[in-house]
Short mmCIF file of C-alpha atoms in Angstrom, two decimals:
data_model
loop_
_atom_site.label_atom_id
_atom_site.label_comp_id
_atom_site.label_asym_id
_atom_site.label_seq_id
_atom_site.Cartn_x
_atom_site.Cartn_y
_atom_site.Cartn_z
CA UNK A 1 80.22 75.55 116.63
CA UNK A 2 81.34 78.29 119.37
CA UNK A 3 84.32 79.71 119.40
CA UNK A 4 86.94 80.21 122.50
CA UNK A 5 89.52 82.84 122.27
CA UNK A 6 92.41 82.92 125.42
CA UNK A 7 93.49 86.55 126.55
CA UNK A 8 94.28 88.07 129.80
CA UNK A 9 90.14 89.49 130.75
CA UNK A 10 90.61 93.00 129.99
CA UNK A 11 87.36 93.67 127.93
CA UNK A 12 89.53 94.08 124.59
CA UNK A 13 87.46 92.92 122.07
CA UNK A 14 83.85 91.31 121.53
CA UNK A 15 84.57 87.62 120.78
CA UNK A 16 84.54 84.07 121.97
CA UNK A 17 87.51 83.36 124.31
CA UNK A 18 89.25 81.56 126.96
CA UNK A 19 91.87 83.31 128.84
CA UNK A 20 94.54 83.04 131.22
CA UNK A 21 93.81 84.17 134.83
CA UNK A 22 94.83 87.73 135.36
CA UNK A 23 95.66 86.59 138.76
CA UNK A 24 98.68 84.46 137.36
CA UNK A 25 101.06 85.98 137.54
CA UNK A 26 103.93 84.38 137.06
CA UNK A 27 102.47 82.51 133.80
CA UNK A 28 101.60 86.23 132.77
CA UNK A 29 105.68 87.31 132.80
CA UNK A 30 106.78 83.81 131.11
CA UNK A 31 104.49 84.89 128.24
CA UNK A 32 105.37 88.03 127.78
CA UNK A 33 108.76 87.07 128.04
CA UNK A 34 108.24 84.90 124.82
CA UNK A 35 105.01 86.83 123.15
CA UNK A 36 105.68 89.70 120.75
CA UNK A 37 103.72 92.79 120.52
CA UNK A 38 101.77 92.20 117.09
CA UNK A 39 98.07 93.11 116.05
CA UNK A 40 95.34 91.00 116.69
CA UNK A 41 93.30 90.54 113.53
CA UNK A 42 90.09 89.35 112.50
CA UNK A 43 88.66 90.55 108.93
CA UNK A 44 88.09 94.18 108.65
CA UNK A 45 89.39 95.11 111.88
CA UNK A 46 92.86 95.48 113.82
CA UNK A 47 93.05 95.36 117.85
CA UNK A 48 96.20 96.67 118.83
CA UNK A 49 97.49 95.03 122.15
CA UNK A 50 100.85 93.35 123.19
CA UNK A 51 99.00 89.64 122.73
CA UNK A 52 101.31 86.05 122.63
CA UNK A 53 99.23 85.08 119.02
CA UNK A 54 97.32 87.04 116.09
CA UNK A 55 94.13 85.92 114.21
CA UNK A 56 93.81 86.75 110.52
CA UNK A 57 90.60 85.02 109.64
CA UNK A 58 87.70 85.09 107.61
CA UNK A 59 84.40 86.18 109.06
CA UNK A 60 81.42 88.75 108.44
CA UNK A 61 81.20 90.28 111.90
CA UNK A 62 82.52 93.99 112.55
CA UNK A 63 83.24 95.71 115.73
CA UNK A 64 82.96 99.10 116.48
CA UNK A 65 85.88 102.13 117.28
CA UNK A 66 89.39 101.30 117.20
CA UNK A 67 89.09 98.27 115.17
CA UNK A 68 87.66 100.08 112.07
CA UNK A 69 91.32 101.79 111.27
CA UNK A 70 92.37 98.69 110.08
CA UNK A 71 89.97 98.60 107.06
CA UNK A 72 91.69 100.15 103.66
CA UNK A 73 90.36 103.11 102.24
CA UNK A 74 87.36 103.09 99.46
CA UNK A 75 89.50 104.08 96.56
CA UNK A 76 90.77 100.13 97.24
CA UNK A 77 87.87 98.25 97.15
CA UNK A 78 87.95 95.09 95.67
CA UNK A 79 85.41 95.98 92.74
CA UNK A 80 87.84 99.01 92.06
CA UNK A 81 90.99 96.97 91.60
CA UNK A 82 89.55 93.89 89.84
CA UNK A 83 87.44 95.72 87.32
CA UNK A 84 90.67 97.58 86.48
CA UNK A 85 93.18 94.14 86.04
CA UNK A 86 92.32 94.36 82.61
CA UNK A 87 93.30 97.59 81.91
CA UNK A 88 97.12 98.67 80.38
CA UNK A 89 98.98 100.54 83.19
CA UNK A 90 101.46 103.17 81.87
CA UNK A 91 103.70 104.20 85.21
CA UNK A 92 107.44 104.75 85.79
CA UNK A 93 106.58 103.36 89.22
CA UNK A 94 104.03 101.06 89.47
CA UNK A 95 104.19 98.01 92.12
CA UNK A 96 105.03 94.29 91.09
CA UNK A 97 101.58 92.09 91.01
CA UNK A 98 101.94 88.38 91.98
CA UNK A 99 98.79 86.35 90.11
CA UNK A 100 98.13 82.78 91.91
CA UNK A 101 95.83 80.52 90.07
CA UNK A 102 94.07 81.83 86.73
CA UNK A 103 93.20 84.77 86.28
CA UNK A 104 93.12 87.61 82.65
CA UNK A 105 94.89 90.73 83.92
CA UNK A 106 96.81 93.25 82.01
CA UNK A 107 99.80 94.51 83.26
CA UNK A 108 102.74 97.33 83.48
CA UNK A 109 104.14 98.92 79.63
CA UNK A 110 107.33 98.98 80.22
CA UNK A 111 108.82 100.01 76.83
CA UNK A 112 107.52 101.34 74.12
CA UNK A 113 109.12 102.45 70.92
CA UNK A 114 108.77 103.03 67.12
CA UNK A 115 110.52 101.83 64.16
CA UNK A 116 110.74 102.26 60.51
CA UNK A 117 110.03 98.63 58.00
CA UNK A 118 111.09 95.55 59.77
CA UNK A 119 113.69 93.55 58.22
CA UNK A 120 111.83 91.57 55.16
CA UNK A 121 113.74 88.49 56.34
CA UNK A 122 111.21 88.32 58.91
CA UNK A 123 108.00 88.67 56.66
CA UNK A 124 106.66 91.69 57.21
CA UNK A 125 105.35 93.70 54.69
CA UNK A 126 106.70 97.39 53.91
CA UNK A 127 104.19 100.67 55.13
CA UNK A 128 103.83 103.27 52.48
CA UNK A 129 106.42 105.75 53.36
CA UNK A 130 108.66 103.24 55.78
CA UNK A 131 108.50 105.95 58.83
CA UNK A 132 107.53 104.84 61.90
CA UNK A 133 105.38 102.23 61.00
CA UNK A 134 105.91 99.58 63.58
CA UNK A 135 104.98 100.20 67.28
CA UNK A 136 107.13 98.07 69.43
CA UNK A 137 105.08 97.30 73.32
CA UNK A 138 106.65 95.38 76.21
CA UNK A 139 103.89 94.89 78.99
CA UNK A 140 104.96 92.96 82.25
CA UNK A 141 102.24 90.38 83.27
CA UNK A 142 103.87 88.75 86.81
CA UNK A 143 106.96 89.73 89.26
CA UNK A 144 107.47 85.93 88.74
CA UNK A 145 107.68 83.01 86.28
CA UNK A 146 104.12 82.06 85.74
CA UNK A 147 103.18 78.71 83.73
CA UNK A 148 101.33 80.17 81.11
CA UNK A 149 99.73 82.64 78.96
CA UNK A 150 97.04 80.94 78.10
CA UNK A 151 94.85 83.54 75.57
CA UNK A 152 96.05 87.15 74.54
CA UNK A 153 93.19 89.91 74.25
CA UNK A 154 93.31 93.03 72.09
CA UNK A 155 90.30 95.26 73.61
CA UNK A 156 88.29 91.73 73.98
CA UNK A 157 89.16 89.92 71.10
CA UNK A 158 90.86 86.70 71.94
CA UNK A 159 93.61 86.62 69.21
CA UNK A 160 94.58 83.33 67.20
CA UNK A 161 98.63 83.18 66.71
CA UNK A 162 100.64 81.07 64.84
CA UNK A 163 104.11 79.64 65.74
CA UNK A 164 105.48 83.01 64.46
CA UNK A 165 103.04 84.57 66.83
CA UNK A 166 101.52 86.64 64.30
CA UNK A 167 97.62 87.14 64.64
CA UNK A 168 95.98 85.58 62.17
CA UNK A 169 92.13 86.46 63.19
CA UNK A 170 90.42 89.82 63.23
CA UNK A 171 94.02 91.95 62.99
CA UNK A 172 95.15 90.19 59.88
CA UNK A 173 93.92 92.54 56.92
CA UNK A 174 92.78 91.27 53.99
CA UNK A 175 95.95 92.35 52.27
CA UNK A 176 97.99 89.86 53.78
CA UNK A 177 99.72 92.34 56.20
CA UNK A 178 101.04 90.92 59.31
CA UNK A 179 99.32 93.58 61.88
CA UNK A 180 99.90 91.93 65.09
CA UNK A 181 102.73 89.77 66.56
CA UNK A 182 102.88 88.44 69.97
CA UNK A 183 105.67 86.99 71.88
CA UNK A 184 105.44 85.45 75.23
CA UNK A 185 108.23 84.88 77.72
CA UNK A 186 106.78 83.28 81.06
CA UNK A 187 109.98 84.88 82.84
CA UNK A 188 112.51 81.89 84.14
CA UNK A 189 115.14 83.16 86.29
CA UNK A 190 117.49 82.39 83.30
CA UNK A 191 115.26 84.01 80.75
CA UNK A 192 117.32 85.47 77.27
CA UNK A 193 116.20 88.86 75.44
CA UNK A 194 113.37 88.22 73.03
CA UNK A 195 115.67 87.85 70.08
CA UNK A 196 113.19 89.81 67.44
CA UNK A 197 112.57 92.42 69.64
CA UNK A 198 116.78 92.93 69.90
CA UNK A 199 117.64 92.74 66.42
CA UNK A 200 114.56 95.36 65.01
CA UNK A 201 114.61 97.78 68.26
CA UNK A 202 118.57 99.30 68.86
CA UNK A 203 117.76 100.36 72.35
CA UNK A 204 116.65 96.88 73.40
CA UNK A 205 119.49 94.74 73.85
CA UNK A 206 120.52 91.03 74.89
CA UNK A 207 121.34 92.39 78.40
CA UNK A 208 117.35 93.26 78.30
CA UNK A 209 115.99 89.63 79.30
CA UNK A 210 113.84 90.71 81.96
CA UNK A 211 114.52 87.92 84.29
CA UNK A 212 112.08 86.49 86.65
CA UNK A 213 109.47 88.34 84.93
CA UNK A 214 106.89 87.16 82.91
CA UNK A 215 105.68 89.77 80.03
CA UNK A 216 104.37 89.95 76.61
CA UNK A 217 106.26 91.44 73.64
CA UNK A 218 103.73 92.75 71.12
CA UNK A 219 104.65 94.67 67.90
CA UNK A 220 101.82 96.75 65.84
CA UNK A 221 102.23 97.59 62.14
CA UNK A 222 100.20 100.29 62.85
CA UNK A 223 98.42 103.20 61.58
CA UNK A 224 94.96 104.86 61.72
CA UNK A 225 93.36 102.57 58.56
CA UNK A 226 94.51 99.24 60.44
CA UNK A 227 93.37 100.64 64.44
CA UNK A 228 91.36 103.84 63.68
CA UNK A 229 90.84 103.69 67.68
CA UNK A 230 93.90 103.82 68.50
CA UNK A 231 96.24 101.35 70.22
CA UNK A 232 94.25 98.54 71.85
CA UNK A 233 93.95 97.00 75.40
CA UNK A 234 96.24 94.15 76.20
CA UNK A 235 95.60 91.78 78.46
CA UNK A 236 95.70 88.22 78.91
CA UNK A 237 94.31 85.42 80.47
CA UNK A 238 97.51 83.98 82.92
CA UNK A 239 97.94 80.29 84.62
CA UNK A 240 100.56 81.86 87.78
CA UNK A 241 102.83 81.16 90.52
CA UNK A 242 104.17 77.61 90.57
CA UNK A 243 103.82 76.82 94.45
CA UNK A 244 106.36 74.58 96.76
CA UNK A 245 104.28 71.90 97.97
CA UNK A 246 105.26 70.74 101.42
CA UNK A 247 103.31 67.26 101.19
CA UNK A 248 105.71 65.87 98.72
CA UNK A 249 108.71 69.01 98.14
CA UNK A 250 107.67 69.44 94.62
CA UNK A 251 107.22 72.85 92.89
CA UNK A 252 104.11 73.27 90.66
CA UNK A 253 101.91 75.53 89.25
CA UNK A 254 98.66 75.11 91.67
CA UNK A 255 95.30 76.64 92.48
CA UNK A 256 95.71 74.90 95.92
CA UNK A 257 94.81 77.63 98.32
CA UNK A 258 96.70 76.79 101.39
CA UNK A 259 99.68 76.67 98.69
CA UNK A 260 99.29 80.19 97.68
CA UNK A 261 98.90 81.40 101.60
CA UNK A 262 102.44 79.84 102.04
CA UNK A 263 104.07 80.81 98.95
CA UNK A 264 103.36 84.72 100.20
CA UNK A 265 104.19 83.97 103.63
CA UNK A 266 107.31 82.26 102.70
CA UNK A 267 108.52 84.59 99.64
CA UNK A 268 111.23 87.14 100.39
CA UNK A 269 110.54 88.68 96.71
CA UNK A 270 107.37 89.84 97.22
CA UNK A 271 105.78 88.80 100.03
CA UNK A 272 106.91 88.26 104.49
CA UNK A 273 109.98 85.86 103.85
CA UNK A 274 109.29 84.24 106.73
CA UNK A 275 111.70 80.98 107.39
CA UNK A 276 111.42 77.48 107.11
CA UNK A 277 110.98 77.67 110.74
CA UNK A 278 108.68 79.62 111.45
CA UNK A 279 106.66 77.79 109.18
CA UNK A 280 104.10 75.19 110.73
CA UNK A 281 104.32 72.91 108.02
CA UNK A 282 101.67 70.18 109.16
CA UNK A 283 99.01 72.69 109.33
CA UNK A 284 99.85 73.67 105.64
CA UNK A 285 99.66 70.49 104.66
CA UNK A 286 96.15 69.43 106.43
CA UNK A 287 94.81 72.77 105.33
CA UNK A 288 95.89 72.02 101.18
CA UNK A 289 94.42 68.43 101.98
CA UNK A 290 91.63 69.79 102.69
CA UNK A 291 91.50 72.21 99.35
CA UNK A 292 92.28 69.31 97.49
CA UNK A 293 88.69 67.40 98.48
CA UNK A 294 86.24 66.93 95.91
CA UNK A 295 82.95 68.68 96.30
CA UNK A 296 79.88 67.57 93.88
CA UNK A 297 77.88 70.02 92.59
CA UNK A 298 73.95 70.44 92.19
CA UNK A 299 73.68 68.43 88.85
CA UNK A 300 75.87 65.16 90.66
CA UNK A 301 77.72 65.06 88.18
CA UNK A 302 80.40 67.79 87.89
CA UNK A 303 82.31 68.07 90.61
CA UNK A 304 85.22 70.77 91.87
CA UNK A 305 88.08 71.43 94.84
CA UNK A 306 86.70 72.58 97.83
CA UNK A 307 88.88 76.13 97.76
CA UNK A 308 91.00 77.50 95.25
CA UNK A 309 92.65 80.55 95.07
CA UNK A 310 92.19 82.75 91.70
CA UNK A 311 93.67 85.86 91.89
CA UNK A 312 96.18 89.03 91.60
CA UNK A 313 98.73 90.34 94.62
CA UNK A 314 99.30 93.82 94.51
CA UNK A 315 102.35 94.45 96.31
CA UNK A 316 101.49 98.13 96.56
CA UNK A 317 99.17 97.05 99.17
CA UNK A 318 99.78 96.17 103.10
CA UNK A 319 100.88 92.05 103.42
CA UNK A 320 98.47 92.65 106.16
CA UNK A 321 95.49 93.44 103.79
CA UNK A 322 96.73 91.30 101.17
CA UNK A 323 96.50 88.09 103.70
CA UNK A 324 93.14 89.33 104.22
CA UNK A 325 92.10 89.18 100.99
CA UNK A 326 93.97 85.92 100.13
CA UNK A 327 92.10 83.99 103.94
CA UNK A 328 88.68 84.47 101.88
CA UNK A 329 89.27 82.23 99.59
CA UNK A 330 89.58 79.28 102.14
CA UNK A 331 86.96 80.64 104.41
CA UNK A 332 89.31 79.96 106.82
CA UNK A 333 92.27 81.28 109.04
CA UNK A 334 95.99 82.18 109.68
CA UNK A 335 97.47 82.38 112.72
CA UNK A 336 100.98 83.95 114.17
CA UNK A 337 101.58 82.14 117.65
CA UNK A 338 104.92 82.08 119.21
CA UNK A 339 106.85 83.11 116.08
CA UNK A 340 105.15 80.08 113.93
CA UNK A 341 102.80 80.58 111.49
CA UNK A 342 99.73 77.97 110.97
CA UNK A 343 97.30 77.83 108.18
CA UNK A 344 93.63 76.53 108.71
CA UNK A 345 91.26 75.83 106.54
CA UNK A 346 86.99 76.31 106.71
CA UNK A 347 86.05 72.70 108.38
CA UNK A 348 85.67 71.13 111.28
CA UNK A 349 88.60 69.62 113.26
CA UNK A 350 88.24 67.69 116.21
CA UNK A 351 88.21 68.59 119.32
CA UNK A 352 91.47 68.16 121.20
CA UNK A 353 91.07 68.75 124.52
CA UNK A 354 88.36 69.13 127.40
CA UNK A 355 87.61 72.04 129.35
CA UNK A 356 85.98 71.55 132.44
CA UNK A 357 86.09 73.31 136.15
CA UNK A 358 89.37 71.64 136.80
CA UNK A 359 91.10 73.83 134.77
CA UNK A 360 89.48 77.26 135.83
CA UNK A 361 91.20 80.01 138.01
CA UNK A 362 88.52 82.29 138.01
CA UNK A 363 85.14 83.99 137.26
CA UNK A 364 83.87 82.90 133.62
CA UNK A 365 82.26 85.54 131.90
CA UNK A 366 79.75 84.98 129.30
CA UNK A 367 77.85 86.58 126.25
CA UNK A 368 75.05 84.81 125.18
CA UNK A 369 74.52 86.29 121.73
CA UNK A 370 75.63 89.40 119.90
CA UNK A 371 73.52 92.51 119.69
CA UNK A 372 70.73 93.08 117.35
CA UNK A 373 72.68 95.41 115.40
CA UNK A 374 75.46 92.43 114.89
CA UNK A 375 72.70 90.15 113.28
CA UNK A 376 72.73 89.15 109.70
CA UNK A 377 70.59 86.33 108.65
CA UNK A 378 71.49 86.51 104.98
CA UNK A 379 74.74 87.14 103.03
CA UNK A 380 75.72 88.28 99.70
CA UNK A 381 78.09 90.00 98.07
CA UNK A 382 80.45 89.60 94.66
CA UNK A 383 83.62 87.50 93.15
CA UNK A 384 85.48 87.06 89.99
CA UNK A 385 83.34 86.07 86.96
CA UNK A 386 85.18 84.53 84.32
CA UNK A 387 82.28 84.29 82.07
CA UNK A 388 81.49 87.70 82.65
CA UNK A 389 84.95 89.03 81.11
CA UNK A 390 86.59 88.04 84.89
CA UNK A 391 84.83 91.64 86.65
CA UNK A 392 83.20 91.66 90.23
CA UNK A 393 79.96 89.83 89.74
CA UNK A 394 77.14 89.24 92.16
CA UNK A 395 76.48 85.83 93.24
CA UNK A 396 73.19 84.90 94.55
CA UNK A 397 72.35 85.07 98.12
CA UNK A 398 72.65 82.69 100.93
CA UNK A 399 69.50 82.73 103.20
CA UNK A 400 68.15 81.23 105.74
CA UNK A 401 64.27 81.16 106.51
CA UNK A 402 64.73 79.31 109.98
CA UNK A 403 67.69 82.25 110.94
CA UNK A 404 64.97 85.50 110.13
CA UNK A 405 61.85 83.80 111.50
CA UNK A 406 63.99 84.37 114.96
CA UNK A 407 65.00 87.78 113.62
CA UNK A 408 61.18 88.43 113.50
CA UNK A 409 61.16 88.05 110.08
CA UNK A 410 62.77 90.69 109.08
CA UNK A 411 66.25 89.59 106.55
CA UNK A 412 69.68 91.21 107.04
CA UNK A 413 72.38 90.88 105.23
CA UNK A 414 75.60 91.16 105.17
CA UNK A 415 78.05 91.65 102.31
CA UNK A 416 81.67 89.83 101.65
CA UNK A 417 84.20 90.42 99.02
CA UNK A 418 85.87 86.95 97.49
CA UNK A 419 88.84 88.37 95.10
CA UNK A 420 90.38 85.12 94.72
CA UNK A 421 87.27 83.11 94.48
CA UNK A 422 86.44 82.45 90.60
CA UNK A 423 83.36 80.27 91.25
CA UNK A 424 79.80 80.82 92.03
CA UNK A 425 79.34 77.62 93.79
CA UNK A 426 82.37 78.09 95.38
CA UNK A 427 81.27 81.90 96.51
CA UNK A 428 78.23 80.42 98.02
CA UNK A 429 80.16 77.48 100.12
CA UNK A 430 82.18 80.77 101.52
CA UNK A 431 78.64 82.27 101.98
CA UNK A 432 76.87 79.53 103.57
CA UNK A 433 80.04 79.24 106.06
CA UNK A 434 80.16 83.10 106.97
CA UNK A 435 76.52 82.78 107.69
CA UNK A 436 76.44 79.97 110.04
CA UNK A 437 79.54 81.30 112.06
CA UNK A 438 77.69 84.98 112.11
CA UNK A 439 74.82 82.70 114.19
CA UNK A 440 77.29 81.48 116.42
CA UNK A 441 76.94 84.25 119.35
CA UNK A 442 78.26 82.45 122.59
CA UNK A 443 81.11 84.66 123.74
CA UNK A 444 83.32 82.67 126.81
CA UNK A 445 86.04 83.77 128.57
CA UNK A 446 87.69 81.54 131.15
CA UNK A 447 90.76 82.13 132.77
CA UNK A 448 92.45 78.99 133.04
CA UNK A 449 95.51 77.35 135.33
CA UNK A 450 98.36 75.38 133.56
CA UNK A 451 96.50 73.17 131.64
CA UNK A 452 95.58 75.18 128.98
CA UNK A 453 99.40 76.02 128.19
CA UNK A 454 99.55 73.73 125.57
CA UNK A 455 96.12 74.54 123.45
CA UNK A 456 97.11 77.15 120.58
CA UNK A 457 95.37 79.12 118.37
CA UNK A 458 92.18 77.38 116.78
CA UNK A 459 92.35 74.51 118.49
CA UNK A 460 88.86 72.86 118.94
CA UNK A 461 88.10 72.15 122.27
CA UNK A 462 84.91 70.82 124.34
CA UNK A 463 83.63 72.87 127.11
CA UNK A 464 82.07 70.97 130.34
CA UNK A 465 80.59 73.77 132.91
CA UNK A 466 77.49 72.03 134.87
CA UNK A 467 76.77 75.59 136.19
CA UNK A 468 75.51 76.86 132.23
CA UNK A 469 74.47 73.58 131.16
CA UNK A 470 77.27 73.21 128.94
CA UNK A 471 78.13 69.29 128.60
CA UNK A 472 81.20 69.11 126.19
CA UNK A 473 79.68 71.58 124.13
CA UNK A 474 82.36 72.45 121.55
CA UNK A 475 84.24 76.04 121.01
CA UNK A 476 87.07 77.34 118.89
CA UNK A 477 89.78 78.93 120.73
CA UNK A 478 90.93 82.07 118.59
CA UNK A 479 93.51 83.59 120.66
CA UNK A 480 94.87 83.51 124.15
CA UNK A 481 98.12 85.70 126.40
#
């Protein structure tokens, strides 16, 4: 499917478009008047112009010079940050993280302190000289209340707690001492002090409930006979953010990922706190409808959501690259038109209006195909393993014989990063997509007259033009002034 993009024609940027005439002027001023000067945005890249709507939307294709400034630097790639979620940060200063879906991650020490025995009323069994023998660790998981902590890792051993939330696996000696003890607080907005942690540490009091946080409380008996290594990773494997569901005003924890795109959009915590209003709330909901189909797998049998969104928010990063990140999951798009956001995601929609010489103002201008150097026939790249401890993992390619044979048979790929995408099957539906819209080279622009006032932002239209051959051949308008 083609896509059509509507901007005055001023040679801005290589992509498929359908624009008002340059000629119209009075259609110009009235949407200017009510357009805002705001970035136009496809993957990758940022076009700076005073445009009516913006494009955030998933795709493989780059464009040279200005564009390229949007891109973050190296030290931020995606296999730098996830291979590090697992790791204990020690920082005065370190950002909140938002975590949508499942995901393990470690998280932010926030206190730390040392104490002589434990009272015995709680079971613990005296060190040899009483000094300093328990090690007291908050670590902050979420800037939010999550819905659970499903599994608790020392280094990577998945530890086995009772309801006292002692350990009772590989750091429960022989002796009978009590090494490890976990408590987890998911962080309600009405959450108390941990009650242990209050009565056996002076300088953590009732006042300390870290509210709207979720966090673990662990307490080592430790010394260099029980953890010769020293103090252990801890991290966990999280279920996040419960999500406001527009399609029936509930508020549950979800993997849904035109959920998460809203709950960032919409949060004034952590994310753009944009309004109810300027919220396009039909478009969310056909876009989670469409998450929520069922896709079968190779075997027939098992079968999965079409996209879900697994993943960590670092807050530390531009909302501009964090959308980014989050649109890959969906292979699909988010647009800012007139003040409203909308929320699409990767299928087809039909077509809801067509184009034809009646609604043209002026010269069309055409590109058939992209260059050579544009070309990929093949795409790979890496997601989120969870059966390969949850680190960036190569999934394997998506190719397409057909596609090189009129490459002259030579394959080029093309790489994408899915940080919210947890499944290989899934990684290769995102794949397969990128691919086929990478093929799609048709580049249009058509100024229009009034009739196209009312088509927004990734509409599906049909185009009619007898002079190209085109008979209701079908494009994707991705932007128009």
């Amino acid at each position: 499917m083609a896509r059509v993009k509507f901007h005055l024609a001023m040679g801005l940027l290589a992509a498929l478009l359908l624009s008002l005439s340059a000629q119209a002027d009075p259609i110009t001023a009235i949407l200017a008047a009510i357009g805002s000067a705001i970035a136009a945005v496809n993957i990758g890249s940022v076009i700076a112009t005073a445009i009516v709507g913006s494009v955030i939307s998933f795709g493989i294709s780059a464009v040279a010079g200005a564009i390229t400034k949007g891109k973050r630097p190296p030290a931020f790639s995606f296999a730098d940050t996830a291979g590090s979620r697992t790791v204990l940060v020690r920082s005065s200063v370190e950002a909140w993280k938002v975590i949508y879906g499942r995901v393990r991650t470690s998280g932010v020490l926030v206190f730390a302190e040392s104490t002589d025995d434990a009272p015995a009323s709680a079971g613990n069994t005296a060190g040899p000289d009483g000094t300093n023998r328990y090690l007291h660790m908050v670590v902050v998981l979420a800037a939010h209340e999550c819905e659970a902590v499903e599994t608790v890792y020392l280094n990577d051993t998945a530890l086995t707690l009772n309801g006292d939330g002692y350990a009772t696996n590989a750091y429960d000696s022989s002796a009978g001492d009590k090494l490890v003890r976990v408590k987890i607080h998911l962080g309600a907005d009405d959450q108390e002090a941990d009650s242990d942690l209050v009565a056996e540490v002076s300088k953590w009091t009732a006042a300390h409930g870290l509210r709207g946080h979720c966090y673990l409380y662990v307490r080592f008996q430790y010394d260099t006979n029980n953890f010769p290594n020293g103090i252990p990773e801890i991290s966990a494997i999280v279920k996040g953010k419960k999500l406001y569901d527009p399609r029936d005003a509930s508020t549950a924890y979800s993997t849904n990922w035109a959920l998460c795109i809203r709950d960032y959009l919409t949060s004034s915590r952590y994310g753009l706190g944009a309004s109810d209003a300027e919220i396009h709330d039909d478009s969310f909901i056909a876009a989670a409808n469409v998450c929520d189909e069922t896709v079968t797998l190779l075997d027939g049998v098992t079968t999965q959501a079409r996209y879900t969104c697994n993943g960590v928010i670092d807050t530390a990063e531009k909302p501009i690259d964090n959308i980014k990140d989050l649109v890959t999951a969906g292979a699909g798009t988010v647009s800012y038109v007139q003040g409203v956001w909308r929320c699409f995601a990767g299928a087809y929609t039909s077509p809801v209006a067509d184009i034809d010489e009646t609604w043209l103002s002026g010269d069309i201008e055409v590109q058939a195909k992209p260059p050579r150097s544009e070309l990929c026939n093949a795409v790979k790249g890496v997601y989120v393993d969870p059966d390969k401890d949850w680190q960036p993992t190569d999934f394997p390619p998506v190719t397409n014989a057909t596609y090189e044979t009129q490459d002259g048979g030579d394959r080029f790929y093309r790489d994408i990063e899915l940080p919210f995408t947890t499944h290989v099957e899934a990684a290769q539906r995102i794949a397969k997509i990128a691919l086929e819209k990478s093929r799609q080279g048709i580049i249009a622009t058509l100024p229009c007259n009034f009739k196209a006032l009312p088509l927004t932002i990734w509409d599906t239209v049909t185009v009619t033009i007898d002079l190209l051959g085109w008979a209701a051949k079908i494009f994707r308008v991705t932007g128009w002034t």
